[in-house]
Amino acid sequence: MLGWAVWVVLVVGGVSAYLAAPPDSIDVDQPVLLATMAAFFGLNLARLAYAAWKWPSRRIALIALIAGISLWAAGCTVPNAAVPASATEFPAPGEWLFLASYVAMAAFLVLDAAPRRGSAETAWLDATIVV
């Protein structure tokens, strides 16, 4: 059910953001888009949490993926919410969250792929490619 809900949120949110936009603008309505993306990420994290609960053998790997996606979403939020003066600094306020998200996603690949493939080397290669 959660899989369908994600697609419904994307379609309804996208159409709503387009229809709620001011008539003289080509942009979409930002508050509707923000609510849509928050619901999208929330539903995806709920799907991953359910999968972690349902498959105990993959639980640690899926928790690493939940952490990676959460860090990535937070990394997207921080620079967009930053005041314009801090938007020019390097590294940007959310850069460390992006870096941590890649580490967590690489951990997911190593933890999830190695037991199913029987070889840790291929999992490490996959993780290296992602990072």
PDB file of C-alpha atoms in Angstrom:
ATOM      1  CA  MET A   1       0.000   0.000   0.000  1.00  0.00           C
ATOM      2  CA  LEU A   2       2.810   2.411   0.823  1.00  0.00           C
ATOM      3  CA  GLY A   3       4.265   1.930  -2.658  1.00  0.00           C
ATOM      4  CA  TRP A   4       1.098   3.206  -4.293  1.00  0.00           C
ATOM      5  CA  ALA A   5       0.790   6.029  -1.764  1.00  0.00           C
ATOM      6  CA  VAL A   6       4.198   7.382  -2.795  1.00  0.00           C
ATOM      7  CA  TRP A   7       3.106   7.646  -6.426  1.00  0.00           C
ATOM      8  CA  VAL A   8      -0.254   9.160  -5.509  1.00  0.00           C
ATOM      9  CA  VAL A   9       1.497  11.811  -3.406  1.00  0.00           C
ATOM     10  CA  LEU A  10       3.850  12.664  -6.278  1.00  0.00           C
ATOM     11  CA  VAL A  11       1.105  12.927  -8.887  1.00  0.00           C
ATOM     12  CA  VAL A  12      -1.419  14.791  -6.727  1.00  0.00           C
ATOM     13  CA  GLY A  13       1.266  17.059  -5.268  1.00  0.00           C
ATOM     14  CA  GLY A  14       2.756  17.869  -8.662  1.00  0.00           C
ATOM     15  CA  VAL A  15      -0.606  18.697 -10.204  1.00  0.00           C
ATOM     16  CA  SER A  16      -1.612  20.718  -7.123  1.00  0.00           C
ATOM     17  CA  ALA A  17       1.643  22.694  -7.168  1.00  0.00           C
ATOM     18  CA  TYR A  18       1.097  23.479 -10.840  1.00  0.00           C
ATOM     19  CA  LEU A  19      -2.547  24.489 -10.383  1.00  0.00           C
ATOM     20  CA  ALA A  20      -1.878  26.547  -7.241  1.00  0.00           C
ATOM     21  CA  ALA A  21       0.847  28.608  -8.942  1.00  0.00           C
ATOM     22  CA  PRO A  22       0.139  32.277  -9.590  1.00  0.00           C
ATOM     23  CA  PRO A  23      -1.364  32.777 -13.057  1.00  0.00           C
ATOM     24  CA  ASP A  24       1.366  35.151 -14.221  1.00  0.00           C
ATOM     25  CA  SER A  25       4.247  32.857 -13.230  1.00  0.00           C
ATOM     26  CA  ILE A  26       5.822  29.794 -14.782  1.00  0.00           C
ATOM     27  CA  ASP A  27       6.938  28.522 -11.364  1.00  0.00           C
ATOM     28  CA  VAL A  28       5.051  26.026  -9.240  1.00  0.00           C
ATOM     29  CA  ASP A  29       3.628  26.867  -5.819  1.00  0.00           C
ATOM     30  CA  GLN A  30       6.524  26.386  -3.387  1.00  0.00           C
ATOM     31  CA  PRO A  31       4.543  25.558  -0.192  1.00  0.00           C
ATOM     32  CA  VAL A  32       2.598  22.835  -2.010  1.00  0.00           C
ATOM     33  CA  LEU A  33       5.823  21.483  -3.490  1.00  0.00           C
ATOM     34  CA  LEU A  34       7.478  21.498  -0.061  1.00  0.00           C
ATOM     35  CA  ALA A  35       4.547  19.613   1.494  1.00  0.00           C
ATOM     36  CA  THR A  36       4.609  17.114  -1.375  1.00  0.00           C
ATOM     37  CA  MET A  37       8.318  16.409  -0.955  1.00  0.00           C
ATOM     38  CA  ALA A  38       7.956  16.095   2.834  1.00  0.00           C
ATOM     39  CA  ALA A  39       5.165  13.544   2.346  1.00  0.00           C
ATOM     40  CA  PHE A  40       7.204  11.753  -0.344  1.00  0.00           C
ATOM     41  CA  PHE A  41      10.258  11.362   1.900  1.00  0.00           C
ATOM     42  CA  GLY A  42       8.096  10.455   4.901  1.00  0.00           C
ATOM     43  CA  LEU A  43       6.337   7.685   2.996  1.00  0.00           C
ATOM     44  CA  ASN A  44       9.607   6.333   1.598  1.00  0.00           C
ATOM     45  CA  LEU A  45      11.138   6.257   5.074  1.00  0.00           C
ATOM     46  CA  ALA A  46       8.010   4.487   6.342  1.00  0.00           C
ATOM     47  CA  ARG A  47       8.387   1.893   3.570  1.00  0.00           C
ATOM     48  CA  LEU A  48      12.005   1.300   4.529  1.00  0.00           C
ATOM     49  CA  ALA A  49      11.129   1.049   8.228  1.00  0.00           C
ATOM     50  CA  TYR A  50       8.432  -1.510   7.398  1.00  0.00           C
ATOM     51  CA  ALA A  51      10.901  -3.480   5.276  1.00  0.00           C
ATOM     52  CA  ALA A  52      13.426  -3.411   8.143  1.00  0.00           C
ATOM     53  CA  TRP A  53      10.755  -4.733  10.491  1.00  0.00           C
ATOM     54  CA  LYS A  54       9.588  -7.403   8.045  1.00  0.00           C
ATOM     55  CA  TRP A  55      13.050  -8.741   7.084  1.00  0.00           C
ATOM     56  CA  PRO A  56      15.224  -9.022  10.202  1.00  0.00           C
ATOM     57  CA  SER A  57      18.119 -10.405   8.164  1.00  0.00           C
ATOM     58  CA  ARG A  58      18.356  -7.097   6.273  1.00  0.00           C
ATOM     59  CA  ARG A  59      17.494  -4.834   9.218  1.00  0.00           C
ATOM     60  CA  ILE A  60      20.947  -3.335   9.825  1.00  0.00           C
ATOM     61  CA  ALA A  61      21.450  -2.596   6.141  1.00  0.00           C
ATOM     62  CA  LEU A  62      18.028  -0.992   5.819  1.00  0.00           C
ATOM     63  CA  ILE A  63      18.628   1.147   8.905  1.00  0.00           C
ATOM     64  CA  ALA A  64      21.817   2.386   7.208  1.00  0.00           C
ATOM     65  CA  LEU A  65      19.744   3.239   4.120  1.00  0.00           C
ATOM     66  CA  ILE A  66      17.157   5.046   6.272  1.00  0.00           C
ATOM     67  CA  ALA A  67      19.981   7.061   7.829  1.00  0.00           C
ATOM     68  CA  GLY A  68      21.458   7.836   4.407  1.00  0.00           C
ATOM     69  CA  ILE A  69      18.178   9.039   2.928  1.00  0.00           C
ATOM     70  CA  SER A  70      17.387  11.066   6.053  1.00  0.00           C
ATOM     71  CA  LEU A  71      20.788  12.736   5.948  1.00  0.00           C
ATOM     72  CA  TRP A  72      20.387  13.436   2.230  1.00  0.00           C
ATOM     73  CA  ALA A  73      16.962  15.021   2.790  1.00  0.00           C
ATOM     74  CA  ALA A  74      18.348  17.108   5.656  1.00  0.00           C
ATOM     75  CA  GLY A  75      21.263  18.108   3.429  1.00  0.00           C
ATOM     76  CA  CYS A  76      18.783  19.373   0.843  1.00  0.00           C
ATOM     77  CA  THR A  77      16.797  21.286   3.427  1.00  0.00           C
ATOM     78  CA  VAL A  78      19.643  23.114   5.156  1.00  0.00           C
ATOM     79  CA  PRO A  79      21.051  25.053   2.151  1.00  0.00           C
ATOM     80  CA  ASN A  80      17.570  25.954   0.941  1.00  0.00           C
ATOM     81  CA  ALA A  81      16.626  27.296   4.363  1.00  0.00           C
ATOM     82  CA  ALA A  82      19.920  29.165   4.833  1.00  0.00           C
ATOM     83  CA  VAL A  83      20.009  32.933   4.710  1.00  0.00           C
ATOM     84  CA  PRO A  84      21.448  34.298   1.432  1.00  0.00           C
ATOM     85  CA  ALA A  85      24.653  35.529   3.109  1.00  0.00           C
ATOM     86  CA  SER A  86      25.621  31.975   4.100  1.00  0.00           C
ATOM     87  CA  ALA A  87      24.726  30.609   0.654  1.00  0.00           C
ATOM     88  CA  THR A  88      28.097  31.737  -0.717  1.00  0.00           C
ATOM     89  CA  GLU A  89      30.282  30.140   1.943  1.00  0.00           C
ATOM     90  CA  PHE A  90      32.135  26.928   1.262  1.00  0.00           C
ATOM     91  CA  PRO A  91      31.403  24.348   2.423  1.00  0.00           C
ATOM     92  CA  ALA A  92      27.715  25.187   2.487  1.00  0.00           C
ATOM     93  CA  PRO A  93      25.861  24.473   5.749  1.00  0.00           C
ATOM     94  CA  GLY A  94      24.406  21.186   4.483  1.00  0.00           C
ATOM     95  CA  GLU A  95      27.501  19.798   2.737  1.00  0.00           C
ATOM     96  CA  TRP A  96      28.511  17.653   5.701  1.00  0.00           C
ATOM     97  CA  LEU A  97      25.075  16.076   5.742  1.00  0.00           C
ATOM     98  CA  PHE A  98      25.457  15.147   2.071  1.00  0.00           C
ATOM     99  CA  LEU A  99      28.866  13.613   2.772  1.00  0.00           C
ATOM    100  CA  ALA A 100      27.482  11.601   5.677  1.00  0.00           C
ATOM    101  CA  SER A 101      24.578  10.433   3.496  1.00  0.00           C
ATOM    102  CA  TYR A 102      26.974   8.954   0.939  1.00  0.00           C
ATOM    103  CA  VAL A 103      28.831   7.107   3.687  1.00  0.00           C
ATOM    104  CA  ALA A 104      25.548   5.686   5.025  1.00  0.00           C
ATOM    105  CA  MET A 105      24.421   4.648   1.524  1.00  0.00           C
ATOM    106  CA  ALA A 106      27.765   2.975   0.886  1.00  0.00           C
ATOM    107  CA  ALA A 107      27.355   1.165   4.219  1.00  0.00           C
ATOM    108  CA  PHE A 108      23.950  -0.023   3.025  1.00  0.00           C
ATOM    109  CA  LEU A 109      25.500  -1.459  -0.137  1.00  0.00           C
ATOM    110  CA  VAL A 110      28.234  -3.257   1.764  1.00  0.00           C
ATOM    111  CA  LEU A 111      25.889  -4.603   4.433  1.00  0.00           C
ATOM    112  CA  ASP A 112      23.122  -5.624   2.051  1.00  0.00           C
ATOM    113  CA  ALA A 113      24.992  -6.950  -0.963  1.00  0.00           C
ATOM    114  CA  ALA A 114      27.758  -8.982   0.669  1.00  0.00           C
ATOM    115  CA  PRO A 115      25.574 -11.638   2.356  1.00  0.00           C
ATOM    116  CA  ARG A 116      23.397 -12.110  -0.721  1.00  0.00           C
ATOM    117  CA  ARG A 117      26.252 -12.310  -3.238  1.00  0.00           C
ATOM    118  CA  GLY A 118      28.583 -14.319  -1.080  1.00  0.00           C
ATOM    119  CA  SER A 119      31.500 -12.014  -1.808  1.00  0.00           C
ATOM    120  CA  ALA A 120      32.406  -8.904   0.149  1.00  0.00           C
ATOM    121  CA  GLU A 121      34.743  -7.677  -2.613  1.00  0.00           C
ATOM    122  CA  THR A 122      31.925  -6.934  -5.050  1.00  0.00           C
ATOM    123  CA  ALA A 123      29.976  -5.130  -2.329  1.00  0.00           C
ATOM    124  CA  TRP A 124      32.980  -2.961  -1.545  1.00  0.00           C
ATOM    125  CA  LEU A 125      33.400  -2.203  -5.246  1.00  0.00           C
ATOM    126  CA  ASP A 126      29.751  -1.144  -5.463  1.00  0.00           C
ATOM    127  CA  ALA A 127      30.177   1.085  -2.414  1.00  0.00           C
ATOM    128  CA  THR A 128      33.346   2.626  -3.852  1.00  0.00           C
ATOM    129  CA  ILE A 129      31.568   3.469  -7.073  1.00  0.00           C
ATOM    130  CA  VAL A 130      28.716   5.157  -5.196  1.00  0.00           C
ATOM    131  CA  VAL A 131      31.036   7.263  -3.068  1.00  0.00           C
TER     132      VAL A 131
END
